[in-house]
Coordinates of C-alpha atoms in Angstrom, one line a residue:
X1 CA -16.3 -207.9 31.9
X2 CA -17.0 -209.6 29.2
X3 CA -17.2 -213.5 29.0
X4 CA -15.9 -215.3 25.5
X5 CA -17.3 -218.8 24.9
X6 CA -15.2 -220.6 22.3
X7 CA -16.1 -224.0 21.0
X8 CA -13.2 -225.4 19.3
X9 CA -12.1 -229.0 18.3
X10 CA -11.4 -231.8 21.1
X11 CA -7.6 -232.2 20.2
X12 CA -7.1 -228.0 20.7
X13 CA -7.5 -228.1 24.1
X14 CA -3.7 -227.8 24.8
X15 CA -2.7 -225.1 21.9
X16 CA -5.8 -223.2 23.5
X17 CA -4.9 -223.3 27.3
X18 CA -1.2 -222.4 26.2
X19 CA -2.3 -219.5 24.0
X20 CA -4.8 -218.3 26.9
X21 CA -2.2 -218.5 29.6
X22 CA 0.0 -216.3 26.9
X23 CA -2.4 -213.9 26.6
X24 CA -2.8 -212.9 30.1
X25 CA -5.9 -215.5 30.7
X26 CA -4.7 -218.4 33.2
X27 CA -8.1 -218.6 34.6
X28 CA -10.9 -220.0 32.8
X29 CA -13.2 -223.5 32.6
X30 CA -13.0 -226.2 29.9
X31 CA -15.6 -228.9 29.3
X32 CA -16.6 -231.4 26.8
X33 CA -19.4 -230.5 24.5
X34 CA -21.0 -232.6 21.5
X35 CA -21.7 -230.2 18.4
X36 CA -22.0 -229.9 14.5
X37 CA -22.0 -226.5 12.2
X38 CA -23.2 -225.5 9.0
X39 CA -21.9 -228.8 7.3
X40 CA -22.5 -232.4 8.1
X41 CA -20.0 -235.0 6.9
X42 CA -19.6 -238.5 5.4
X43 CA -19.7 -241.8 7.4
X44 CA -16.0 -242.1 7.2
X45 CA -14.7 -238.5 8.2
X46 CA -17.4 -238.8 11.1
X47 CA -15.6 -242.4 12.2
X48 CA -12.2 -240.4 11.8
X49 CA -13.7 -237.7 14.1
X50 CA -14.8 -240.1 16.6
X51 CA -12.1 -242.4 16.7
X52 CA -9.4 -239.4 16.8
X53 CA -11.2 -236.6 17.9
X54 CA -10.2 -234.5 14.8
X55 CA -10.9 -233.7 11.4
X56 CA -8.0 -234.4 8.7
X57 CA -6.2 -231.7 8.6
X58 CA -7.1 -231.0 4.4
X59 CA -10.9 -232.4 4.5
X60 CA -12.2 -231.5 0.8
X61 CA -15.1 -229.5 2.1
X62 CA -17.7 -230.0 -0.2
X63 CA -17.5 -233.7 -0.5
X64 CA -18.9 -233.6 2.9
X65 CA -22.6 -234.9 3.0
X66 CA -25.1 -233.7 5.8
X67 CA -25.5 -235.8 8.5
X68 CA -27.5 -235.0 11.9
X69 CA -24.6 -236.5 14.4
X70 CA -22.8 -234.3 16.9
X71 CA -19.3 -234.4 16.8
X72 CA -16.8 -234.2 20.1
X73 CA -15.8 -230.6 20.9
X74 CA -14.6 -228.5 23.8
X75 CA -16.2 -225.4 25.2
X76 CA -14.0 -223.0 27.1
X77 CA -15.9 -220.2 29.0
X78 CA -13.3 -217.2 29.7
X79 CA -14.1 -214.1 31.8
X80 CA -11.9 -210.8 31.5
X81 CA -11.8 -207.3 31.8
X82 CA -13.0 -205.5 28.7
X83 CA -9.7 -204.3 27.5
X84 CA -8.6 -207.7 27.3
X85 CA -11.3 -209.6 25.6
X86 CA -9.8 -208.6 22.0
X87 CA -6.4 -210.1 22.7
X88 CA -8.1 -213.3 24.2
X89 CA -10.0 -213.8 21.5
X90 CA -7.4 -213.2 18.8
X91 CA -5.3 -215.8 20.6
X92 CA -8.0 -218.5 20.4
X93 CA -8.4 -217.6 16.8
X94 CA -4.5 -217.9 16.3
X95 CA -4.4 -221.4 18.5
X96 CA -7.4 -223.2 16.5
X97 CA -7.1 -221.8 13.2
X98 CA -6.6 -223.9 10.4
X99 CA -8.9 -222.5 7.4
X100 CA -10.9 -225.5 7.1
X101 CA -14.6 -226.1 8.5
X102 CA -14.8 -227.1 11.8
X103 CA -12.3 -224.6 13.8
X104 CA -14.9 -223.2 16.1
X105 CA -17.0 -220.6 16.9
X106 CA -16.5 -217.7 19.4
X107 CA -19.1 -215.5 21.4
X108 CA -18.4 -212.5 23.2
X109 CA -21.2 -211.8 26.3
X110 CA -21.0 -208.5 28.8
X111 CA -21.0 -209.9 32.4
X112 CA -22.8 -207.6 34.7
X113 CA -21.6 -209.2 37.8
X114 CA -19.5 -211.9 39.4
X115 CA -18.8 -213.2 42.7
X116 CA -16.6 -216.1 44.9
X117 CA -18.6 -218.3 45.8
X118 CA -16.4 -219.1 49.3
X119 CA -16.5 -215.5 50.3
X120 CA -19.5 -214.2 48.2
X121 CA -17.1 -211.3 47.7
X122 CA -17.9 -209.0 44.5
X123 CA -15.1 -209.2 42.1
X124 CA -13.9 -208.4 38.7
X125 CA -12.6 -210.8 36.3

């Protein structure tokens, strides 16, 4: 079993949920989080992000200046069988890719065990 952790733009929750469902993953968790990547951004762009939850669709990446502020993002946790992990990662990339900085990051990690809290039963993803 694999755990996929995807950090995406706040405004991409709907398309990501739809992509996960189409990829055969109707079960997942999504939480609000704050973060930033390698590039910072200027105050006008930061204001736009805080008001709209997204970067402009055509940011001039090189004009973004270093600022230490954190940007609203969404974090998805998805556990899937090993044979579904690649398809789920591909679906997340297709749903969130704009080819601009800030599209997100995906991590894939092995899961050794999982249990149902209600019953204590050990289960697969």
